[in-house]
Amino acid sequence: LALPTLARPMPPLPATYRSTPRTLLRFAIVMLALGLLSGVAFQESSKKLDYAEIAAGARLEAVLSLALVHGHMLVTGVLMPIALAAALDLARRSGGSELSARTLRWLTWGYVPFTAVTLALMLYKGYHTLLSVRFGARDFDAIDAAYFGGLVPLRHAVYGLTHVGMAVSLGVVGVALWRSLKPAAR
């Protein structure tokens, strides 16, 4: 004797709705591994900065950028993609209209690569600062000025492009998700 179900059957998923969450989840899995490795790398790399050579405040400044990589990888590289994949499914299951393939590409060709580049930039900055201090530099203004080979316009362009790209990608998908949840007709 089968019990009646109240749930209506869901129409089959379009190809984009199968591939986008898979891409997001694969990215999250890779970022989980890299995030965990970045935590280990930070611990091992920061141990090599001798406490006797540098004062506590300067030491903190030397390791802070690298210390932040681990958490950012886990939040923007793991939790956000999982939340975005879940939001796509939840919006659809709650009666929202499906997002277009073009909108979903903002996640796979926007958010994912811009996030990966942003995290790589954080790792580069962290090691640039830490290694500069380890090799004797103590002027943090000079260390910062030497970042990107001293090419400040290039630095600003790369940071601006990646952060704006990541934000616009999320904004496009957020607005599309919001619009897909229009109230059902009575």
JSON list of C-alpha atoms in Angstrom, two decimals:
[
{"chain": "A", "resi": 1, "resn": "LEU", "atom": "CA", "xyz": [0.00, 0.00, 0.00]},
{"chain": "A", "resi": 2, "resn": "ALA", "atom": "CA", "xyz": [1.66, 3.21, -1.15]},
{"chain": "A", "resi": 3, "resn": "LEU", "atom": "CA", "xyz": [1.02, 6.48, 0.61]},
{"chain": "A", "resi": 4, "resn": "PRO", "atom": "CA", "xyz": [-0.03, 9.42, -1.55]},
{"chain": "A", "resi": 5, "resn": "THR", "atom": "CA", "xyz": [2.59, 12.09, -1.99]},
{"chain": "A", "resi": 6, "resn": "LEU", "atom": "CA", "xyz": [1.91, 15.80, -1.79]},
{"chain": "A", "resi": 7, "resn": "ALA", "atom": "CA", "xyz": [4.98, 16.76, -3.78]},
{"chain": "A", "resi": 8, "resn": "ARG", "atom": "CA", "xyz": [4.49, 17.39, -7.46]},
{"chain": "A", "resi": 9, "resn": "PRO", "atom": "CA", "xyz": [7.06, 15.82, -9.75]},
{"chain": "A", "resi": 10, "resn": "MET", "atom": "CA", "xyz": [9.80, 18.18, -10.85]},
{"chain": "A", "resi": 11, "resn": "PRO", "atom": "CA", "xyz": [10.39, 18.56, -14.58]},
{"chain": "A", "resi": 12, "resn": "PRO", "atom": "CA", "xyz": [13.75, 17.19, -15.72]},
{"chain": "A", "resi": 13, "resn": "LEU", "atom": "CA", "xyz": [16.72, 19.47, -15.22]},
{"chain": "A", "resi": 14, "resn": "PRO", "atom": "CA", "xyz": [18.03, 21.32, -18.24]},
{"chain": "A", "resi": 15, "resn": "ALA", "atom": "CA", "xyz": [21.68, 20.60, -19.08]},
{"chain": "A", "resi": 16, "resn": "THR", "atom": "CA", "xyz": [22.83, 23.95, -17.64]},
{"chain": "A", "resi": 17, "resn": "TYR", "atom": "CA", "xyz": [21.14, 23.17, -14.34]},
{"chain": "A", "resi": 18, "resn": "ARG", "atom": "CA", "xyz": [23.06, 19.90, -14.19]},
{"chain": "A", "resi": 19, "resn": "SER", "atom": "CA", "xyz": [26.44, 21.28, -15.26]},
{"chain": "A", "resi": 20, "resn": "THR", "atom": "CA", "xyz": [26.54, 24.53, -13.26]},
{"chain": "A", "resi": 21, "resn": "PRO", "atom": "CA", "xyz": [26.10, 22.97, -9.80]},
{"chain": "A", "resi": 22, "resn": "ARG", "atom": "CA", "xyz": [28.59, 20.24, -10.77]},
{"chain": "A", "resi": 23, "resn": "THR", "atom": "CA", "xyz": [31.13, 22.90, -11.76]},
{"chain": "A", "resi": 24, "resn": "LEU", "atom": "CA", "xyz": [30.51, 24.82, -8.53]},
{"chain": "A", "resi": 25, "resn": "LEU", "atom": "CA", "xyz": [30.85, 21.68, -6.42]},
{"chain": "A", "resi": 26, "resn": "ARG", "atom": "CA", "xyz": [34.02, 20.58, -8.19]},
{"chain": "A", "resi": 27, "resn": "PHE", "atom": "CA", "xyz": [35.48, 24.04, -7.66]},
{"chain": "A", "resi": 28, "resn": "ALA", "atom": "CA", "xyz": [34.52, 23.83, -3.98]},
{"chain": "A", "resi": 29, "resn": "ILE", "atom": "CA", "xyz": [36.23, 20.45, -3.62]},
{"chain": "A", "resi": 30, "resn": "VAL", "atom": "CA", "xyz": [39.44, 21.74, -5.22]},
{"chain": "A", "resi": 31, "resn": "MET", "atom": "CA", "xyz": [39.32, 24.88, -3.06]},
{"chain": "A", "resi": 32, "resn": "LEU", "atom": "CA", "xyz": [38.76, 22.75, 0.05]},
{"chain": "A", "resi": 33, "resn": "ALA", "atom": "CA", "xyz": [41.97, 20.87, -0.64]},
{"chain": "A", "resi": 34, "resn": "LEU", "atom": "CA", "xyz": [43.86, 24.08, -1.50]},
{"chain": "A", "resi": 35, "resn": "GLY", "atom": "CA", "xyz": [42.38, 25.86, 1.52]},
{"chain": "A", "resi": 36, "resn": "LEU", "atom": "CA", "xyz": [43.56, 23.14, 3.85]},
{"chain": "A", "resi": 37, "resn": "LEU", "atom": "CA", "xyz": [47.00, 23.15, 2.21]},
{"chain": "A", "resi": 38, "resn": "SER", "atom": "CA", "xyz": [47.18, 26.92, 2.51]},
{"chain": "A", "resi": 39, "resn": "GLY", "atom": "CA", "xyz": [46.61, 26.60, 6.25]},
{"chain": "A", "resi": 40, "resn": "VAL", "atom": "CA", "xyz": [49.48, 24.13, 6.51]},
{"chain": "A", "resi": 41, "resn": "ALA", "atom": "CA", "xyz": [51.66, 26.32, 4.26]},
{"chain": "A", "resi": 42, "resn": "PHE", "atom": "CA", "xyz": [50.96, 29.34, 6.46]},
{"chain": "A", "resi": 43, "resn": "GLN", "atom": "CA", "xyz": [51.88, 27.44, 9.63]},
{"chain": "A", "resi": 44, "resn": "GLU", "atom": "CA", "xyz": [55.09, 26.10, 8.17]},
{"chain": "A", "resi": 45, "resn": "SER", "atom": "CA", "xyz": [56.11, 29.35, 6.45]},
{"chain": "A", "resi": 46, "resn": "SER", "atom": "CA", "xyz": [55.41, 31.59, 9.43]},
{"chain": "A", "resi": 47, "resn": "LYS", "atom": "CA", "xyz": [57.53, 29.34, 11.70]},
{"chain": "A", "resi": 48, "resn": "LYS", "atom": "CA", "xyz": [60.56, 30.33, 9.64]},
{"chain": "A", "resi": 49, "resn": "LEU", "atom": "CA", "xyz": [60.20, 33.98, 10.64]},
{"chain": "A", "resi": 50, "resn": "ASP", "atom": "CA", "xyz": [62.30, 34.10, 13.78]},
{"chain": "A", "resi": 51, "resn": "TYR", "atom": "CA", "xyz": [60.73, 35.90, 16.75]},
{"chain": "A", "resi": 52, "resn": "ALA", "atom": "CA", "xyz": [64.18, 37.12, 17.82]},
{"chain": "A", "resi": 53, "resn": "GLU", "atom": "CA", "xyz": [64.71, 38.93, 14.51]},
{"chain": "A", "resi": 54, "resn": "ILE", "atom": "CA", "xyz": [61.52, 40.96, 14.39]},
{"chain": "A", "resi": 55, "resn": "ALA", "atom": "CA", "xyz": [59.21, 42.60, 16.93]},
{"chain": "A", "resi": 56, "resn": "ALA", "atom": "CA", "xyz": [55.80, 41.07, 17.60]},
{"chain": "A", "resi": 57, "resn": "GLY", "atom": "CA", "xyz": [53.77, 43.80, 15.83]},
{"chain": "A", "resi": 58, "resn": "ALA", "atom": "CA", "xyz": [55.96, 43.73, 12.75]},
{"chain": "A", "resi": 59, "resn": "ARG", "atom": "CA", "xyz": [55.83, 39.93, 12.76]},
{"chain": "A", "resi": 60, "resn": "LEU", "atom": "CA", "xyz": [52.04, 40.04, 12.79]},
{"chain": "A", "resi": 61, "resn": "GLU", "atom": "CA", "xyz": [52.06, 42.45, 9.86]},
{"chain": "A", "resi": 62, "resn": "ALA", "atom": "CA", "xyz": [54.49, 40.18, 8.02]},
{"chain": "A", "resi": 63, "resn": "VAL", "atom": "CA", "xyz": [52.28, 37.08, 8.35]},
{"chain": "A", "resi": 64, "resn": "LEU", "atom": "CA", "xyz": [48.77, 38.57, 8.34]},
{"chain": "A", "resi": 65, "resn": "SER", "atom": "CA", "xyz": [48.21, 38.60, 4.56]},
{"chain": "A", "resi": 66, "resn": "LEU", "atom": "CA", "xyz": [49.22, 34.96, 4.32]},
{"chain": "A", "resi": 67, "resn": "ALA", "atom": "CA", "xyz": [47.16, 34.03, 7.38]},
{"chain": "A", "resi": 68, "resn": "LEU", "atom": "CA", "xyz": [44.01, 35.40, 5.73]},
{"chain": "A", "resi": 69, "resn": "VAL", "atom": "CA", "xyz": [44.33, 33.17, 2.66]},
{"chain": "A", "resi": 70, "resn": "HIS", "atom": "CA", "xyz": [43.16, 30.02, 4.46]},
{"chain": "A", "resi": 71, "resn": "GLY", "atom": "CA", "xyz": [39.87, 31.52, 5.65]},
{"chain": "A", "resi": 72, "resn": "HIS", "atom": "CA", "xyz": [39.17, 33.29, 2.38]},
{"chain": "A", "resi": 73, "resn": "MET", "atom": "CA", "xyz": [39.72, 30.07, 0.43]},
{"chain": "A", "resi": 74, "resn": "LEU", "atom": "CA", "xyz": [37.27, 28.24, 2.65]},
{"chain": "A", "resi": 75, "resn": "VAL", "atom": "CA", "xyz": [34.61, 30.96, 2.52]},
{"chain": "A", "resi": 76, "resn": "THR", "atom": "CA", "xyz": [34.79, 32.25, -1.07]},
{"chain": "A", "resi": 77, "resn": "GLY", "atom": "CA", "xyz": [36.10, 29.04, -2.62]},
{"chain": "A", "resi": 78, "resn": "VAL", "atom": "CA", "xyz": [34.15, 26.41, -0.69]},
{"chain": "A", "resi": 79, "resn": "LEU", "atom": "CA", "xyz": [31.13, 27.79, 1.16]},
{"chain": "A", "resi": 80, "resn": "MET", "atom": "CA", "xyz": [29.98, 30.32, -1.46]},
{"chain": "A", "resi": 81, "resn": "PRO", "atom": "CA", "xyz": [29.96, 27.85, -4.39]},
{"chain": "A", "resi": 82, "resn": "ILE", "atom": "CA", "xyz": [28.09, 25.29, -2.28]},
{"chain": "A", "resi": 83, "resn": "ALA", "atom": "CA", "xyz": [25.59, 27.96, -1.19]},
{"chain": "A", "resi": 84, "resn": "LEU", "atom": "CA", "xyz": [25.14, 29.13, -4.79]},
{"chain": "A", "resi": 85, "resn": "ALA", "atom": "CA", "xyz": [24.56, 25.57, -6.04]},
{"chain": "A", "resi": 86, "resn": "ALA", "atom": "CA", "xyz": [22.06, 25.01, -3.22]},
{"chain": "A", "resi": 87, "resn": "ALA", "atom": "CA", "xyz": [20.33, 28.35, -3.98]},
{"chain": "A", "resi": 88, "resn": "LEU", "atom": "CA", "xyz": [19.81, 27.32, -7.61]},
{"chain": "A", "resi": 89, "resn": "ASP", "atom": "CA", "xyz": [18.17, 24.09, -6.51]},
{"chain": "A", "resi": 90, "resn": "LEU", "atom": "CA", "xyz": [16.17, 25.64, -3.68]},
{"chain": "A", "resi": 91, "resn": "ALA", "atom": "CA", "xyz": [14.82, 28.45, -5.86]},
{"chain": "A", "resi": 92, "resn": "ARG", "atom": "CA", "xyz": [13.72, 25.94, -8.48]},
{"chain": "A", "resi": 93, "resn": "ARG", "atom": "CA", "xyz": [12.14, 23.60, -5.93]},
{"chain": "A", "resi": 94, "resn": "SER", "atom": "CA", "xyz": [10.24, 26.45, -4.31]},
{"chain": "A", "resi": 95, "resn": "GLY", "atom": "CA", "xyz": [8.54, 27.32, -7.59]},
{"chain": "A", "resi": 96, "resn": "GLY", "atom": "CA", "xyz": [11.00, 29.81, -8.98]},
{"chain": "A", "resi": 97, "resn": "SER", "atom": "CA", "xyz": [11.57, 29.97, -12.69]},
{"chain": "A", "resi": 98, "resn": "GLU", "atom": "CA", "xyz": [14.76, 28.51, -14.08]},
{"chain": "A", "resi": 99, "resn": "LEU", "atom": "CA", "xyz": [17.66, 30.83, -14.73]},
{"chain": "A", "resi": 100, "resn": "SER", "atom": "CA", "xyz": [18.88, 31.13, -18.29]},
{"chain": "A", "resi": 101, "resn": "ALA", "atom": "CA", "xyz": [22.06, 29.44, -19.48]},
{"chain": "A", "resi": 102, "resn": "ARG", "atom": "CA", "xyz": [23.51, 32.91, -19.99]},
{"chain": "A", "resi": 103, "resn": "THR", "atom": "CA", "xyz": [22.89, 33.83, -16.35]},
{"chain": "A", "resi": 104, "resn": "LEU", "atom": "CA", "xyz": [24.37, 30.56, -15.13]},
{"chain": "A", "resi": 105, "resn": "ARG", "atom": "CA", "xyz": [27.51, 31.25, -17.16]},
{"chain": "A", "resi": 106, "resn": "TRP", "atom": "CA", "xyz": [28.07, 34.23, -14.85]},
{"chain": "A", "resi": 107, "resn": "LEU", "atom": "CA", "xyz": [28.83, 31.63, -12.17]},
{"chain": "A", "resi": 108, "resn": "THR", "atom": "CA", "xyz": [30.99, 29.26, -14.16]},
{"chain": "A", "resi": 109, "resn": "TRP", "atom": "CA", "xyz": [32.79, 31.83, -16.32]},
{"chain": "A", "resi": 110, "resn": "GLY", "atom": "CA", "xyz": [32.56, 34.76, -13.91]},
{"chain": "A", "resi": 111, "resn": "TYR", "atom": "CA", "xyz": [32.52, 33.92, -10.24]},
{"chain": "A", "resi": 112, "resn": "VAL", "atom": "CA", "xyz": [34.70, 30.79, -10.39]},
{"chain": "A", "resi": 113, "resn": "PRO", "atom": "CA", "xyz": [37.67, 32.22, -12.36]},
{"chain": "A", "resi": 114, "resn": "PHE", "atom": "CA", "xyz": [37.57, 35.64, -10.69]},
{"chain": "A", "resi": 115, "resn": "THR", "atom": "CA", "xyz": [37.52, 33.98, -7.27]},
{"chain": "A", "resi": 116, "resn": "ALA", "atom": "CA", "xyz": [40.41, 31.71, -8.20]},
{"chain": "A", "resi": 117, "resn": "VAL", "atom": "CA", "xyz": [42.48, 34.70, -9.38]},
{"chain": "A", "resi": 118, "resn": "THR", "atom": "CA", "xyz": [41.57, 36.71, -6.27]},
{"chain": "A", "resi": 119, "resn": "LEU", "atom": "CA", "xyz": [42.72, 33.86, -4.02]},
{"chain": "A", "resi": 120, "resn": "ALA", "atom": "CA", "xyz": [45.93, 33.46, -6.02]},
{"chain": "A", "resi": 121, "resn": "LEU", "atom": "CA", "xyz": [46.56, 37.20, -5.59]},
{"chain": "A", "resi": 122, "resn": "MET", "atom": "CA", "xyz": [46.09, 36.85, -1.84]},
{"chain": "A", "resi": 123, "resn": "LEU", "atom": "CA", "xyz": [48.56, 33.99, -1.76]},
{"chain": "A", "resi": 124, "resn": "TYR", "atom": "CA", "xyz": [51.06, 35.98, -3.83]},
{"chain": "A", "resi": 125, "resn": "LYS", "atom": "CA", "xyz": [50.74, 39.03, -1.56]},
{"chain": "A", "resi": 126, "resn": "GLY", "atom": "CA", "xyz": [51.06, 36.90, 1.56]},
{"chain": "A", "resi": 127, "resn": "TYR", "atom": "CA", "xyz": [54.25, 35.24, 0.39]},
{"chain": "A", "resi": 128, "resn": "HIS", "atom": "CA", "xyz": [55.61, 38.49, -1.06]},
{"chain": "A", "resi": 129, "resn": "THR", "atom": "CA", "xyz": [55.30, 40.18, 2.34]},
{"chain": "A", "resi": 130, "resn": "LEU", "atom": "CA", "xyz": [56.47, 37.24, 4.43]},
{"chain": "A", "resi": 131, "resn": "LEU", "atom": "CA", "xyz": [59.47, 36.43, 2.27]},
{"chain": "A", "resi": 132, "resn": "SER", "atom": "CA", "xyz": [60.48, 40.08, 2.01]},
{"chain": "A", "resi": 133, "resn": "VAL", "atom": "CA", "xyz": [60.60, 40.31, 5.81]},
{"chain": "A", "resi": 134, "resn": "ARG", "atom": "CA", "xyz": [62.34, 36.95, 6.13]},
{"chain": "A", "resi": 135, "resn": "PHE", "atom": "CA", "xyz": [65.06, 38.17, 3.77]},
{"chain": "A", "resi": 136, "resn": "GLY", "atom": "CA", "xyz": [65.66, 41.34, 5.76]},
{"chain": "A", "resi": 137, "resn": "ALA", "atom": "CA", "xyz": [63.22, 44.00, 4.58]},
{"chain": "A", "resi": 138, "resn": "ARG", "atom": "CA", "xyz": [61.66, 45.92, 7.46]},
{"chain": "A", "resi": 139, "resn": "ASP", "atom": "CA", "xyz": [60.11, 48.91, 5.71]},
{"chain": "A", "resi": 140, "resn": "PHE", "atom": "CA", "xyz": [56.54, 47.76, 5.05]},
{"chain": "A", "resi": 141, "resn": "ASP", "atom": "CA", "xyz": [55.86, 50.74, 2.78]},
{"chain": "A", "resi": 142, "resn": "ALA", "atom": "CA", "xyz": [58.78, 49.65, 0.59]},
{"chain": "A", "resi": 143, "resn": "ILE", "atom": "CA", "xyz": [57.60, 46.02, 0.68]},
{"chain": "A", "resi": 144, "resn": "ASP", "atom": "CA", "xyz": [54.13, 47.12, -0.39]},
{"chain": "A", "resi": 145, "resn": "ALA", "atom": "CA", "xyz": [55.55, 49.38, -3.11]},
{"chain": "A", "resi": 146, "resn": "ALA", "atom": "CA", "xyz": [57.56, 46.45, -4.51]},
{"chain": "A", "resi": 147, "resn": "TYR", "atom": "CA", "xyz": [54.45, 44.29, -4.85]},
{"chain": "A", "resi": 148, "resn": "PHE", "atom": "CA", "xyz": [53.76, 43.53, -8.55]},
{"chain": "A", "resi": 149, "resn": "GLY", "atom": "CA", "xyz": [57.30, 44.61, -9.30]},
{"chain": "A", "resi": 150, "resn": "GLY", "atom": "CA", "xyz": [56.42, 48.16, -8.26]},
{"chain": "A", "resi": 151, "resn": "LEU", "atom": "CA", "xyz": [53.89, 48.52, -11.09]},
{"chain": "A", "resi": 152, "resn": "VAL", "atom": "CA", "xyz": [51.11, 50.19, -9.10]},
{"chain": "A", "resi": 153, "resn": "PRO", "atom": "CA", "xyz": [48.74, 50.76, -12.08]},
{"chain": "A", "resi": 154, "resn": "LEU", "atom": "CA", "xyz": [49.02, 47.07, -13.00]},
{"chain": "A", "resi": 155, "resn": "ARG", "atom": "CA", "xyz": [48.34, 46.08, -9.40]},
{"chain": "A", "resi": 156, "resn": "HIS", "atom": "CA", "xyz": [45.24, 48.29, -9.22]},
{"chain": "A", "resi": 157, "resn": "ALA", "atom": "CA", "xyz": [44.00, 47.08, -12.61]},
{"chain": "A", "resi": 158, "resn": "VAL", "atom": "CA", "xyz": [44.35, 43.40, -11.70]},
{"chain": "A", "resi": 159, "resn": "TYR", "atom": "CA", "xyz": [42.79, 43.81, -8.26]},
{"chain": "A", "resi": 160, "resn": "GLY", "atom": "CA", "xyz": [40.02, 46.00, -9.63]},
{"chain": "A", "resi": 161, "resn": "LEU", "atom": "CA", "xyz": [39.20, 43.62, -12.47]},
{"chain": "A", "resi": 162, "resn": "THR", "atom": "CA", "xyz": [39.10, 40.51, -10.29]},
{"chain": "A", "resi": 163, "resn": "HIS", "atom": "CA", "xyz": [37.11, 42.02, -7.44]},
{"chain": "A", "resi": 164, "resn": "VAL", "atom": "CA", "xyz": [34.65, 43.83, -9.70]},
{"chain": "A", "resi": 165, "resn": "GLY", "atom": "CA", "xyz": [34.30, 40.70, -11.86]},
{"chain": "A", "resi": 166, "resn": "MET", "atom": "CA", "xyz": [33.55, 38.59, -8.81]},
{"chain": "A", "resi": 167, "resn": "ALA", "atom": "CA", "xyz": [31.05, 41.14, -7.44]},
{"chain": "A", "resi": 168, "resn": "VAL", "atom": "CA", "xyz": [29.28, 41.67, -10.77]},
{"chain": "A", "resi": 169, "resn": "SER", "atom": "CA", "xyz": [29.01, 37.90, -11.29]},
{"chain": "A", "resi": 170, "resn": "LEU", "atom": "CA", "xyz": [27.41, 37.46, -7.89]},
{"chain": "A", "resi": 171, "resn": "GLY", "atom": "CA", "xyz": [25.18, 40.47, -8.45]},
{"chain": "A", "resi": 172, "resn": "VAL", "atom": "CA", "xyz": [23.88, 39.22, -11.79]},
{"chain": "A", "resi": 173, "resn": "VAL", "atom": "CA", "xyz": [23.06, 35.80, -10.34]},
{"chain": "A", "resi": 174, "resn": "GLY", "atom": "CA", "xyz": [21.57, 37.31, -7.15]},
{"chain": "A", "resi": 175, "resn": "VAL", "atom": "CA", "xyz": [19.26, 39.59, -9.13]},
{"chain": "A", "resi": 176, "resn": "ALA", "atom": "CA", "xyz": [18.28, 36.73, -11.45]},
{"chain": "A", "resi": 177, "resn": "LEU", "atom": "CA", "xyz": [17.51, 34.47, -8.48]},
{"chain": "A", "resi": 178, "resn": "TRP", "atom": "CA", "xyz": [15.43, 37.24, -6.88]},
{"chain": "A", "resi": 179, "resn": "ARG", "atom": "CA", "xyz": [13.46, 37.76, -10.10]},
{"chain": "A", "resi": 180, "resn": "SER", "atom": "CA", "xyz": [12.93, 34.02, -10.52]},
{"chain": "A", "resi": 181, "resn": "LEU", "atom": "CA", "xyz": [11.06, 33.96, -7.20]},
{"chain": "A", "resi": 182, "resn": "LYS", "atom": "CA", "xyz": [8.13, 36.11, -8.28]},
{"chain": "A", "resi": 183, "resn": "PRO", "atom": "CA", "xyz": [4.99, 35.33, -6.31]},
{"chain": "A", "resi": 184, "resn": "ALA", "atom": "CA", "xyz": [2.83, 32.65, -7.87]},
{"chain": "A", "resi": 185, "resn": "ALA", "atom": "CA", "xyz": [-0.44, 33.78, -9.44]},
{"chain": "A", "resi": 186, "resn": "ARG", "atom": "CA", "xyz": [-3.47, 33.13, -7.26]}
]
